[in-house]
Coordinates of C-alpha atoms in Angstrom, one line a residue:
M156 CA -4.0 -6.3 -21.4
Q157 CA -1.7 -4.9 -24.1
N158 CA 1.7 -6.7 -24.8
D159 CA 3.9 -4.5 -27.0
R160 CA 7.0 -6.8 -26.8
Y161 CA 8.6 -4.7 -24.1
S162 CA 12.1 -6.2 -23.6
I163 CA 15.2 -5.9 -21.5
T164 CA 18.6 -7.0 -22.9
L165 CA 20.9 -8.4 -20.2
V166 CA 24.7 -8.1 -20.4
N167 CA 26.1 -10.8 -18.1
S168 CA 29.5 -9.1 -18.0
I169 CA 27.9 -6.1 -16.2
Y170 CA 26.8 -8.3 -13.3
E171 CA 29.9 -10.5 -13.2
R172 CA 32.3 -7.5 -13.3
D173 CA 30.5 -5.5 -10.6
G174 CA 29.3 -7.7 -7.8
E175 CA 28.1 -4.8 -5.6
W176 CA 24.4 -4.9 -4.8
K177 CA 23.1 -1.5 -5.8
L178 CA 19.3 -1.7 -5.0
S179 CA 18.1 -0.8 -1.6
F180 CA 15.1 -1.3 0.6
G181 CA 12.7 1.6 0.9
T182 CA 9.4 2.2 2.7
A183 CA 7.9 -1.0 1.2
G184 CA 10.5 -3.4 -0.3
I185 CA 12.6 -2.6 -3.3
R186 CA 11.6 -0.4 -6.3
A187 CA 13.4 1.1 -9.2
C188 CA 13.2 1.7 -13.0
L189 CA 13.3 -1.2 -15.4
G190 CA 16.6 -1.5 -17.3
S191 CA 19.6 -3.6 -17.9
G192 CA 21.9 -2.0 -15.3
A193 CA 23.0 -3.4 -12.0
A194 CA 21.1 -0.7 -10.2
E195 CA 17.9 -1.3 -12.2
I196 CA 15.1 -3.8 -12.1
N197 CA 15.6 -6.7 -14.5
P198 CA 15.6 -10.5 -14.5
A199 CA 19.3 -10.6 -13.3
T200 CA 18.9 -8.3 -10.4
M201 CA 15.6 -9.7 -9.4
G202 CA 17.0 -13.2 -9.6
R203 CA 19.8 -12.3 -7.3
F204 CA 17.3 -10.7 -5.0
V205 CA 15.3 -13.9 -4.8
N206 CA 18.4 -16.0 -4.4
G207 CA 19.3 -13.9 -1.3
V208 CA 15.8 -14.3 0.0
A209 CA 16.1 -18.1 -0.4
A210 CA 19.4 -18.2 1.5
W211 CA 17.9 -16.1 4.3
L212 CA 14.8 -18.3 4.6
L213 CA 16.8 -21.5 4.8
S214 CA 19.2 -20.0 7.3
T215 CA 16.4 -18.5 9.5
Y216 CA 13.7 -21.2 9.4
G217 CA 15.5 -24.4 8.3
A218 CA 14.8 -26.7 5.4
E219 CA 11.8 -28.5 6.8
A220 CA 9.8 -25.3 7.5
C221 CA 10.8 -23.9 4.1
A222 CA 9.6 -27.0 2.3
G223 CA 6.4 -27.2 4.4
R224 CA 5.4 -23.5 4.8
G225 CA 7.4 -21.7 2.1
V226 CA 6.4 -18.5 0.3
V227 CA 3.3 -17.1 -1.3
I228 CA 3.9 -15.1 -4.5
G229 CA 1.6 -12.5 -6.2
Y230 CA 2.2 -9.9 -8.9
D231 CA 0.4 -7.1 -10.7
A232 CA 0.0 -6.3 -14.4
R233 CA 3.2 -4.3 -14.9
Y234 CA 5.8 -5.0 -17.4
F235 CA 7.8 -8.1 -16.3
S236 CA 5.8 -8.7 -13.1
T237 CA 4.7 -12.1 -14.3
D238 CA 8.2 -12.9 -15.5
F239 CA 9.7 -12.0 -12.1
A240 CA 7.1 -14.0 -10.3
A241 CA 7.8 -17.1 -12.5
L242 CA 11.5 -16.6 -12.1
G243 CA 11.2 -16.2 -8.3
A244 CA 9.0 -19.4 -8.1
A245 CA 11.6 -21.4 -10.1
L246 CA 14.5 -20.2 -8.1
L247 CA 12.8 -20.9 -4.7
T248 CA 11.5 -24.3 -5.6
A249 CA 14.9 -25.2 -7.0
R250 CA 16.1 -24.8 -3.3
S251 CA 13.2 -27.0 -2.1
I252 CA 11.3 -24.1 -0.8
S253 CA 7.5 -24.5 -1.4
V254 CA 5.7 -21.8 -3.3
R255 CA 2.0 -21.0 -3.6
I256 CA 1.5 -18.6 -6.5
F257 CA -1.5 -16.7 -7.7
P258 CA -2.5 -17.8 -11.3
E259 CA -3.8 -14.3 -12.2
Y260 CA -2.8 -10.7 -11.6
T261 CA -3.3 -9.9 -7.9
P262 CA -3.9 -6.8 -5.8
T263 CA -1.2 -6.3 -3.2
P264 CA -3.6 -6.5 -0.2
L265 CA -4.4 -10.1 -1.2
I266 CA -0.8 -11.2 -0.8
A267 CA -0.7 -9.5 2.7
Y268 CA -4.0 -11.4 3.4
A269 CA -2.8 -14.7 2.0
V270 CA 0.3 -15.1 4.1
R271 CA -1.5 -16.1 7.3
P272 CA -4.3 -18.5 6.1
L273 CA -1.7 -20.2 3.9
G274 CA 0.8 -20.4 6.8
A275 CA 3.6 -19.0 4.7
L276 CA 6.9 -17.8 6.0
L277 CA 7.0 -14.9 3.6
G278 CA 4.9 -13.1 1.0
L279 CA 6.4 -11.6 -2.2
C280 CA 4.4 -9.2 -4.4
F281 CA 6.1 -8.1 -7.7
T282 CA 4.8 -4.5 -8.1
A283 CA 5.8 -0.9 -8.1
S284 CA 2.3 0.2 -6.8
H285 CA 1.4 3.6 -8.2
N286 CA 4.7 4.5 -9.9
P287 CA 4.9 5.2 -13.7
A288 CA 5.1 2.3 -16.2
E289 CA 8.9 2.2 -16.3
Y290 CA 9.1 1.0 -12.7
N291 CA 8.9 -2.3 -11.0
G292 CA 9.9 -3.9 -7.7
C293 CA 8.9 -6.3 -5.0
K294 CA 7.1 -5.8 -1.6
L295 CA 7.7 -8.3 1.2
Y296 CA 5.5 -9.5 4.0
G297 CA 6.6 -11.4 7.1
E298 CA 4.8 -14.5 8.4
D299 CA 2.5 -12.2 10.5
G300 CA 1.2 -10.5 7.3
V301 CA 2.9 -7.2 8.1
Q302 CA 5.3 -5.5 5.6
A303 CA 8.8 -6.7 6.3
G304 CA 10.3 -4.5 9.0
E305 CA 13.8 -3.4 9.7
E306 CA 14.9 -6.7 11.3
I307 CA 14.0 -8.6 8.1
T308 CA 15.3 -6.1 5.6
A309 CA 18.6 -5.6 7.5
A310 CA 19.1 -9.4 7.4
L311 CA 18.3 -9.5 3.7
A312 CA 20.7 -6.7 3.0
E313 CA 23.4 -9.1 4.3
Y314 CA 22.3 -12.1 2.3
I315 CA 21.5 -10.6 -1.1
P316 CA 25.0 -9.2 -1.8
A317 CA 26.4 -12.7 -1.1
A318 CA 23.9 -14.3 -3.6
A319 CA 24.7 -15.1 -7.2
Y320 CA 23.1 -13.6 -10.3
P321 CA 21.3 -16.2 -12.4
R322 CA 22.5 -16.6 -16.0
F323 CA 20.0 -16.6 -18.8
K324 CA 20.0 -18.4 -22.2
S325 CA 19.1 -15.3 -24.2
P326 CA 20.4 -11.8 -23.4
T327 CA 17.1 -10.4 -24.5
N328 CA 14.1 -11.0 -22.2
Y329 CA 10.6 -10.1 -23.4
H330 CA 7.7 -9.4 -21.1
D331 CA 5.5 -12.5 -21.1
P332 CA 2.0 -12.0 -19.5
A333 CA 1.5 -15.8 -19.6
A334 CA 4.8 -16.7 -17.8
V335 CA 3.2 -17.8 -14.5
R336 CA 0.3 -19.7 -16.1
S337 CA 2.8 -21.5 -18.3
L338 CA 4.9 -22.4 -15.3
I339 CA 1.9 -23.8 -13.4
E340 CA 0.7 -25.8 -16.3
T341 CA 4.0 -27.3 -17.4
G342 CA 6.3 -27.2 -14.4
I343 CA 9.1 -26.1 -16.8
Y344 CA 11.2 -23.0 -16.5
D345 CA 13.6 -23.0 -19.4
R346 CA 15.1 -19.5 -19.5
L347 CA 18.1 -20.2 -17.3
D348 CA 21.5 -21.2 -18.8
V349 CA 21.9 -24.5 -17.0
S350 CA 23.0 -28.0 -18.0
P351 CA 20.4 -30.6 -19.2
A352 CA 20.8 -32.4 -15.9
E353 CA 20.3 -29.2 -13.9
Q354 CA 17.2 -28.4 -16.0
A355 CA 15.7 -31.9 -15.4
E356 CA 16.3 -31.5 -11.6
T357 CA 14.8 -28.0 -11.5
T358 CA 11.7 -29.3 -13.4
K359 CA 11.3 -32.1 -10.9
L360 CA 11.6 -29.7 -7.9
I361 CA 9.2 -27.2 -9.5
R362 CA 6.6 -29.9 -10.0
K363 CA 7.1 -31.0 -6.4
Y364 CA 7.1 -27.7 -4.6
L365 CA 4.9 -25.3 -6.8
A366 CA 1.2 -25.0 -6.4
P367 CA -1.4 -22.4 -7.3
V368 CA -3.1 -20.5 -4.5
P369 CA -6.5 -22.2 -3.8
Q370 CA -9.4 -20.6 -5.7
S371 CA -11.3 -20.3 -2.4
L372 CA -8.9 -17.7 -1.1
A373 CA -10.3 -14.8 -3.1
A374 CA -13.8 -15.5 -1.7
D375 CA -12.4 -15.8 1.8
Y376 CA -10.7 -12.4 1.4
R377 CA -13.9 -10.8 0.3
R378 CA -15.8 -12.5 3.2
S379 CA -13.2 -11.1 5.6
I380 CA -14.2 -7.6 4.5
S381 CA -18.0 -8.1 4.2
S382 CA -18.2 -9.7 7.7
G383 CA -17.2 -6.4 9.2
I384 CA -19.8 -4.4 7.4
S385 CA -23.1 -3.8 9.1
E386 CA -26.3 -5.0 7.4
P387 CA -27.9 -2.0 5.6
P388 CA -30.9 -0.4 7.3
A389 CA -34.2 -1.5 5.9
E390 CA -34.8 1.9 4.5
A391 CA -31.4 2.1 2.9
L392 CA -31.2 3.4 -0.7
D393 CA -29.1 1.8 -3.3
I394 CA -26.5 4.5 -3.9
S395 CA -24.8 5.0 -7.2
I396 CA -21.0 4.4 -7.4
L397 CA -18.5 5.1 -10.1
Y398 CA -15.2 3.1 -9.9
T399 CA -11.9 3.1 -11.7
A400 CA -9.1 0.5 -11.4
M401 CA -6.7 2.9 -13.1
H402 CA -5.4 0.1 -15.4
G403 CA -4.6 -2.1 -12.5
T404 CA -5.7 -5.2 -10.6
G405 CA -8.6 -3.9 -8.4
A406 CA -11.6 -4.5 -10.6
Q407 CA -11.7 -8.3 -10.3
Y408 CA -12.0 -8.0 -6.5
M409 CA -13.8 -4.6 -6.0
L410 CA -16.7 -5.2 -8.3
P411 CA -17.7 -8.7 -6.9
L412 CA -17.3 -7.4 -3.4
L413 CA -19.6 -4.4 -4.0
F414 CA -22.2 -6.7 -5.6
E415 CA -22.1 -9.1 -2.7
L416 CA -22.7 -6.2 -0.4
G417 CA -25.9 -5.4 -2.3
F418 CA -24.7 -2.4 -4.4
R419 CA -26.4 -2.7 -7.8
R420 CA -25.8 0.7 -9.3
V421 CA -22.0 0.4 -9.9
D422 CA -20.5 1.9 -13.1
T423 CA -16.9 1.8 -14.2
V424 CA -14.5 3.9 -16.3
A425 CA -14.3 1.5 -19.3
A426 CA -11.0 2.9 -20.6
Q427 CA -9.3 2.2 -17.2
I428 CA -11.0 -1.0 -16.0
E429 CA -8.7 -3.6 -17.6
P430 CA -5.1 -4.1 -16.5
D431 CA -2.6 -2.4 -18.9
P432 CA 1.1 -2.0 -18.1
R433 CA 1.3 1.1 -20.2
F434 CA -1.2 3.1 -18.1
P435 CA -2.2 4.9 -21.3
T436 CA -4.8 7.3 -19.8
A437 CA -2.9 7.9 -16.5
P438 CA 0.9 7.9 -17.1
R439 CA 1.4 8.7 -13.4
P440 CA -1.3 6.4 -12.0
N441 CA -1.4 7.8 -8.4
P442 CA -5.0 8.5 -7.6
E443 CA -3.9 10.9 -4.9
S444 CA -3.0 13.2 -7.8
P445 CA -5.9 15.2 -9.3
E446 CA -4.3 14.7 -12.8
A447 CA -4.6 11.0 -12.5
M448 CA -8.3 11.3 -11.6
T449 CA -9.2 13.4 -14.6
L450 CA -11.0 10.7 -16.6
V451 CA -13.1 9.4 -13.7
L452 CA -14.1 12.9 -12.6
E453 CA -15.0 13.9 -16.1
Q454 CA -17.3 10.8 -16.3
A455 CA -18.7 11.7 -12.8
E456 CA -19.7 15.1 -14.1
R457 CA -21.8 13.4 -16.8
T458 CA -23.3 10.5 -14.8
R459 CA -23.6 12.2 -11.4
P460 CA -22.8 9.2 -9.0
D461 CA -23.2 9.5 -5.3
L462 CA -19.7 8.2 -4.7
V463 CA -16.5 8.0 -6.8
L464 CA -13.9 5.4 -5.9
A465 CA -10.5 4.9 -7.4
T466 CA -7.8 2.3 -6.6
D467 CA -4.2 2.6 -7.8
P468 CA -2.7 -0.1 -10.0
D469 CA -2.0 -2.6 -7.2
A470 CA -5.2 -1.6 -5.4
D471 CA -3.6 -0.8 -2.0
R472 CA -4.6 2.9 -2.1
L473 CA -8.0 4.5 -2.4
A474 CA -9.0 7.9 -3.7
V475 CA -12.5 9.2 -3.1
A476 CA -14.6 12.0 -4.6
I477 CA -18.1 13.1 -3.5
P478 CA -20.5 15.8 -4.7
D479 CA -20.5 18.8 -2.5
D480 CA -23.5 21.1 -1.7
R481 CA -23.1 22.8 -5.1
G482 CA -23.0 19.6 -7.1
D483 CA -19.2 19.9 -7.8
Y484 CA -17.1 16.8 -7.1
L485 CA -14.8 17.2 -4.2
L486 CA -11.7 15.0 -4.3
L487 CA -11.2 14.1 -0.6
T488 CA -7.8 14.2 1.1
G489 CA -6.6 11.1 2.8
N490 CA -7.2 13.0 6.1
Q491 CA -10.9 13.5 5.2
T492 CA -11.4 10.0 4.1
G493 CA -9.7 8.7 7.2
A494 CA -12.1 10.8 9.4
L495 CA -15.2 9.5 7.5
L496 CA -14.0 5.9 7.8
F497 CA -13.3 6.1 11.5
D498 CA -16.6 7.8 12.1
Y499 CA -18.5 4.9 10.4
L500 CA -16.4 2.3 12.2
A501 CA -16.7 3.8 15.6
Q502 CA -20.5 4.3 15.3
N503 CA -20.9 0.6 14.4
Y504 CA -18.4 -0.5 17.1
W505 CA -20.4 1.3 19.9
N506 CA -23.6 0.0 18.4
G507 CA -22.2 -3.4 19.2
T508 CA -23.1 -5.1 15.9
T509 CA -22.1 -8.7 15.6
Q510 CA -20.4 -8.2 12.3
Q511 CA -18.1 -5.4 13.6
A512 CA -17.2 -7.4 16.7
A513 CA -16.2 -10.3 14.5
S514 CA -14.2 -8.1 12.2
T515 CA -12.0 -6.8 15.0
R516 CA -11.6 -10.3 16.5
Q517 CA -12.9 -8.9 19.8
T518 CA -16.3 -8.2 21.3
A519 CA -17.3 -4.7 22.1
T520 CA -17.5 -4.6 25.8
Q521 CA -17.2 -2.0 28.6
S522 CA -13.6 -3.1 29.1
T523 CA -12.4 -2.4 25.6
T524 CA -11.7 0.9 23.9
P525 CA -11.6 1.6 20.1
A526 CA -8.3 2.9 18.8
L527 CA -7.0 4.8 15.8
V528 CA -3.5 4.6 14.5
K529 CA -2.1 7.4 12.3
T530 CA 1.3 8.8 11.3
I531 CA 3.1 11.8 12.7
V532 CA 2.5 13.8 9.4
T533 CA -1.3 12.9 9.2
D534 CA -3.4 15.8 10.5
D535 CA -5.6 15.8 13.6
F536 CA -9.1 15.5 12.0
A537 CA -9.4 11.8 12.5
R538 CA -7.9 12.1 16.0
D539 CA -10.6 14.7 16.9
V540 CA -13.3 12.4 15.5
A541 CA -11.8 9.5 17.6
E542 CA -11.9 11.7 20.7
H543 CA -15.6 12.4 20.0
Y544 CA -16.1 8.6 20.3
S545 CA -13.9 8.3 23.4
A546 CA -11.4 6.4 21.3
V547 CA -7.6 6.6 21.8
T548 CA -5.1 7.6 19.1
R549 CA -1.6 6.2 18.7
E550 CA 1.0 7.9 16.4
T551 CA 3.7 6.2 14.5
L552 CA 6.1 6.8 11.6
T553 CA 5.2 6.9 7.9
G554 CA 4.6 3.6 6.2
F555 CA 2.4 0.6 6.9
K556 CA 5.2 -1.5 8.3
H557 CA 4.9 0.9 11.2
I558 CA 1.2 1.5 11.2
S559 CA 0.2 -2.2 11.1
S560 CA 2.9 -3.1 13.7
V561 CA 1.3 -0.6 16.1
M562 CA -2.2 -2.0 15.4
L563 CA -0.9 -5.5 16.0
Q564 CA 0.8 -4.5 19.2
L565 CA -2.5 -2.9 20.5
R566 CA -4.4 -6.0 19.5
N567 CA -2.0 -8.5 21.0
E568 CA -0.2 -6.8 23.9
E569 CA -2.7 -4.2 25.1
R570 CA -5.9 -6.2 24.8
N571 CA -8.1 -3.5 26.2
F572 CA -7.7 -1.6 22.9
V573 CA -9.4 -2.5 19.7
P574 CA -7.7 -0.8 16.6
L575 CA -10.5 0.0 14.2
L576 CA -8.4 1.9 11.6
G577 CA -4.8 2.7 10.7
F578 CA -4.1 5.2 8.0
E579 CA -1.8 7.8 6.6
E580 CA -2.6 11.0 4.7
S581 CA -1.4 9.5 1.4
I582 CA -4.7 7.7 0.9
G583 CA -3.7 4.4 2.6
F584 CA -6.1 2.7 5.0
A585 CA -6.1 -0.5 7.0
V586 CA -9.5 -1.6 8.5
G587 CA -9.6 -4.2 11.2
D588 CA -7.1 -7.2 11.2
A589 CA -7.8 -9.3 8.1
V590 CA -5.2 -7.4 5.9
R591 CA -2.3 -6.0 7.9
D592 CA -1.5 -3.4 5.2
K593 CA -3.2 -0.7 3.4
D594 CA -6.1 -2.0 1.3
G595 CA -7.9 0.2 -1.2
I596 CA -10.5 -2.5 -1.9
A597 CA -11.6 -2.9 1.8
A598 CA -11.5 0.8 2.3
G599 CA -13.7 1.4 -0.7
A600 CA -16.3 -1.2 0.5
Y601 CA -16.4 0.3 3.9
L602 CA -16.8 3.9 2.6
A603 CA -19.6 2.7 0.2
A604 CA -21.3 1.1 3.3
A605 CA -21.0 4.4 5.2
A606 CA -22.5 6.3 2.3
R607 CA -25.4 3.9 2.2
Q608 CA -25.9 4.1 6.0
Y609 CA -26.0 8.0 5.9
A610 CA -28.3 8.0 2.8
A611 CA -30.8 6.1 4.9
A612 CA -30.8 9.0 7.3
G613 CA -31.2 11.5 4.5
L614 CA -27.5 12.5 4.5
T615 CA -24.8 12.5 1.9
L616 CA -21.1 11.9 2.7
Y617 CA -20.5 15.6 2.2
D618 CA -23.3 16.4 4.8
R619 CA -21.6 14.0 7.2
L620 CA -18.2 15.6 6.5
L621 CA -19.6 19.0 7.4
Q622 CA -21.2 17.5 10.6
L623 CA -17.8 16.0 11.6
N624 CA -16.1 19.3 11.2
E625 CA -18.7 21.0 13.3
L626 CA -18.5 18.2 16.0
T627 CA -14.7 18.6 16.1
G628 CA -14.5 22.4 16.4
G629 CA -14.4 23.8 12.8
W630 CA -13.3 23.1 9.3
H631 CA -10.1 21.0 9.0
A632 CA -7.9 21.9 6.1
S633 CA -4.6 20.3 5.0
A634 CA -2.1 20.5 2.2
L635 CA 1.1 18.8 1.1
S636 CA 4.0 20.4 -0.8
G637 CA 7.3 18.8 -1.8
Y638 CA 10.3 21.0 -2.5
E639 CA 13.0 19.4 -4.6
F640 CA 16.6 20.7 -4.6
A641 CA 19.5 20.2 -7.0
A642 CA 21.6 17.2 -6.2
A643 CA 25.1 17.9 -5.0
P644 CA 28.1 15.9 -6.5
G645 CA 28.9 12.9 -4.3
K646 CA 25.9 13.1 -2.1
S647 CA 22.8 10.9 -2.2
G648 CA 19.3 12.2 -2.2
K649 CA 18.9 11.0 1.4
E650 CA 22.0 12.8 2.6
I651 CA 20.8 16.1 1.0
G652 CA 17.3 15.6 2.5
D653 CA 18.8 15.1 5.9
E654 CA 20.9 18.3 5.6
L655 CA 17.8 20.2 4.5
Y656 CA 15.9 18.9 7.5
E657 CA 18.7 20.1 9.8
L658 CA 18.4 23.5 8.2
F659 CA 14.6 23.8 8.6
G660 CA 14.9 22.4 12.1
S661 CA 16.6 25.6 13.4
P662 CA 14.6 28.1 15.6
G663 CA 15.5 31.0 13.3
I664 CA 13.6 29.3 10.4
H665 CA 10.6 28.7 12.6
R666 CA 10.4 32.4 13.6
R667 CA 10.7 33.5 9.9
L668 CA 7.9 31.0 8.9
A669 CA 5.7 32.3 11.8
D670 CA 6.3 35.9 10.7
C671 CA 5.3 35.0 7.1
V672 CA 1.8 33.8 8.2
G673 CA 1.4 36.2 11.1
L674 CA 1.4 33.6 13.8
S675 CA 3.6 32.8 16.8
A676 CA 5.9 29.7 16.8
R677 CA 4.7 27.9 19.9
R678 CA 6.6 24.6 19.8
F679 CA 8.9 22.4 17.6
D680 CA 8.5 18.6 17.9
N681 CA 11.8 17.2 16.7
F682 CA 11.3 13.5 16.3
A683 CA 15.0 13.0 15.7
D684 CA 15.5 13.6 19.4
C685 CA 12.8 11.1 20.6
P686 CA 14.2 9.0 23.5
G687 CA 12.6 5.8 22.2
P688 CA 13.2 4.3 18.7
A689 CA 9.5 3.9 17.9
L690 CA 9.1 7.5 16.8
R691 CA 12.7 8.5 16.2
T692 CA 13.2 9.8 12.7
K693 CA 14.3 12.8 10.7
A694 CA 10.9 14.7 10.9
G695 CA 9.5 17.6 12.8
R696 CA 6.3 19.6 13.5
I697 CA 6.2 23.3 14.0
H698 CA 3.1 24.5 15.9
L699 CA 2.0 28.0 14.8
G700 CA -0.6 29.9 16.7
E701 CA -3.4 27.9 18.4
H702 CA -4.4 25.4 15.7
T703 CA -1.8 25.4 12.8
V704 CA 0.8 22.8 12.3
V705 CA 3.6 22.5 9.7
A706 CA 5.2 19.1 9.6
L707 CA 8.3 18.4 7.6
R708 CA 10.3 15.4 6.7
P709 CA 13.0 14.7 4.1
S710 CA 12.4 12.1 1.4
G711 CA 14.3 8.8 1.9
T712 CA 15.5 8.7 -1.7
E713 CA 15.3 12.1 -3.3
P714 CA 16.8 15.5 -2.6
K715 CA 13.4 16.7 -1.5
L716 CA 11.8 18.1 1.7
K717 CA 8.1 17.4 2.2
F718 CA 5.8 19.9 4.1
Y719 CA 2.5 18.9 5.5
I720 CA 0.3 21.8 6.7
W721 CA -2.9 21.5 8.6
T722 CA -5.2 23.6 10.7

């Protein structure tokens, strides 16, 4: 990992003069550009954030539970992720809140996984996922391992503004990749501007309440995935796989997992396999984007693997490419990958394999029905596949705090349903119950197992994709477009997006859109008018003709309207 002395200079007067908390919770925690401002991500703002989290934990759970169960902390390889993790651990332990911290860079799914076996009250992962290098932030997980929902974030939004900014000895903070390891080894955090007596007390509390996450947890996590994958057929071929970690944290978990599952022909993109906060070969490291996949697809054209897998920098998303019938590599949409995954999971569920039953925590019986959970802007391909397997489909809002909550509800409250897969079109997939968030590592392992199973029957994944289209009534196509509009003075991106949604929600616009494509506008689903809160949001779906749907929703942060089109 490269360290080019990236730094942030703090100006204490900025934070003391303006006490307003200017960062906000988005789909998954907080995220913004690095910088010295009060509305940017830096040690001062992240320190205030953690102080607010500490106050909420003590108020909600009490001192005894906080000291006993505490918080689990992980972090990716971005600039300042290790620094924020070490700072967070120091501030929490100084309040007698126990902290288990990962000693190495960690994929986000592992923090979601770790919360439950470690019995933690909260999980914190310092990451900005697939954003460019200048971003950072923090994702939060409740004690059930699900991304923090509205109840937690609304409470934190009350506690954080009342919390204090920490003061630092030096105004210039340099990114230190070894910050966490140093804290674990010495028990000393000496960057805060405190008295010698306070420093001594802080050191005593760090050494009492800080511990590294057990080394066995990584193996337990991999086992939670492999236990749900069927043994390969005796005649199974060892398919070839090309994998890229996109300068992130995925390789140290994906590669051992594939090896344990019996895959021996696994190649990697050498230039992207090691963590690097600069993302030098993929400045916008979102594998959903074809531009980010350039390097791995170029290598695939030379080496001709059966399957291409790519995880984003924090390894919670999975992109997939497969050779088509002409030998060209097809970059699958999230909708196509979701359909293939559910197909494999449902086949093995109904086959009643011991492994699959264990993975779902329930046994396949005549009284249980497999279930799929998808978002309202995810197309109907996987739903149609689910229908083929007599499975039910539940829809929910965008984001895995919603998807995983619905999966958990099906599992706990409607015990006749077994949720096999939750996913959204933006290449996020949650398989089973071990990780209650999207997990690119698990999804990659399951898709590799599917490719191997079909190869034993003489089929490629592309062959199976064609078969699924035929089984469900024809080729499913989908596309996403985002239209950005100029910001208006005095209005936030969300306000502009909401106004744009109201405009495009009018019947006149629907008729014009239908006229453009030569189809009739049959129906408009306006989710803003849903009677129940579970699906109420600023989003809509225009049904055109017999099979075409245009879904639209405004961005939560930008003056942008997103269109999802499928047929």
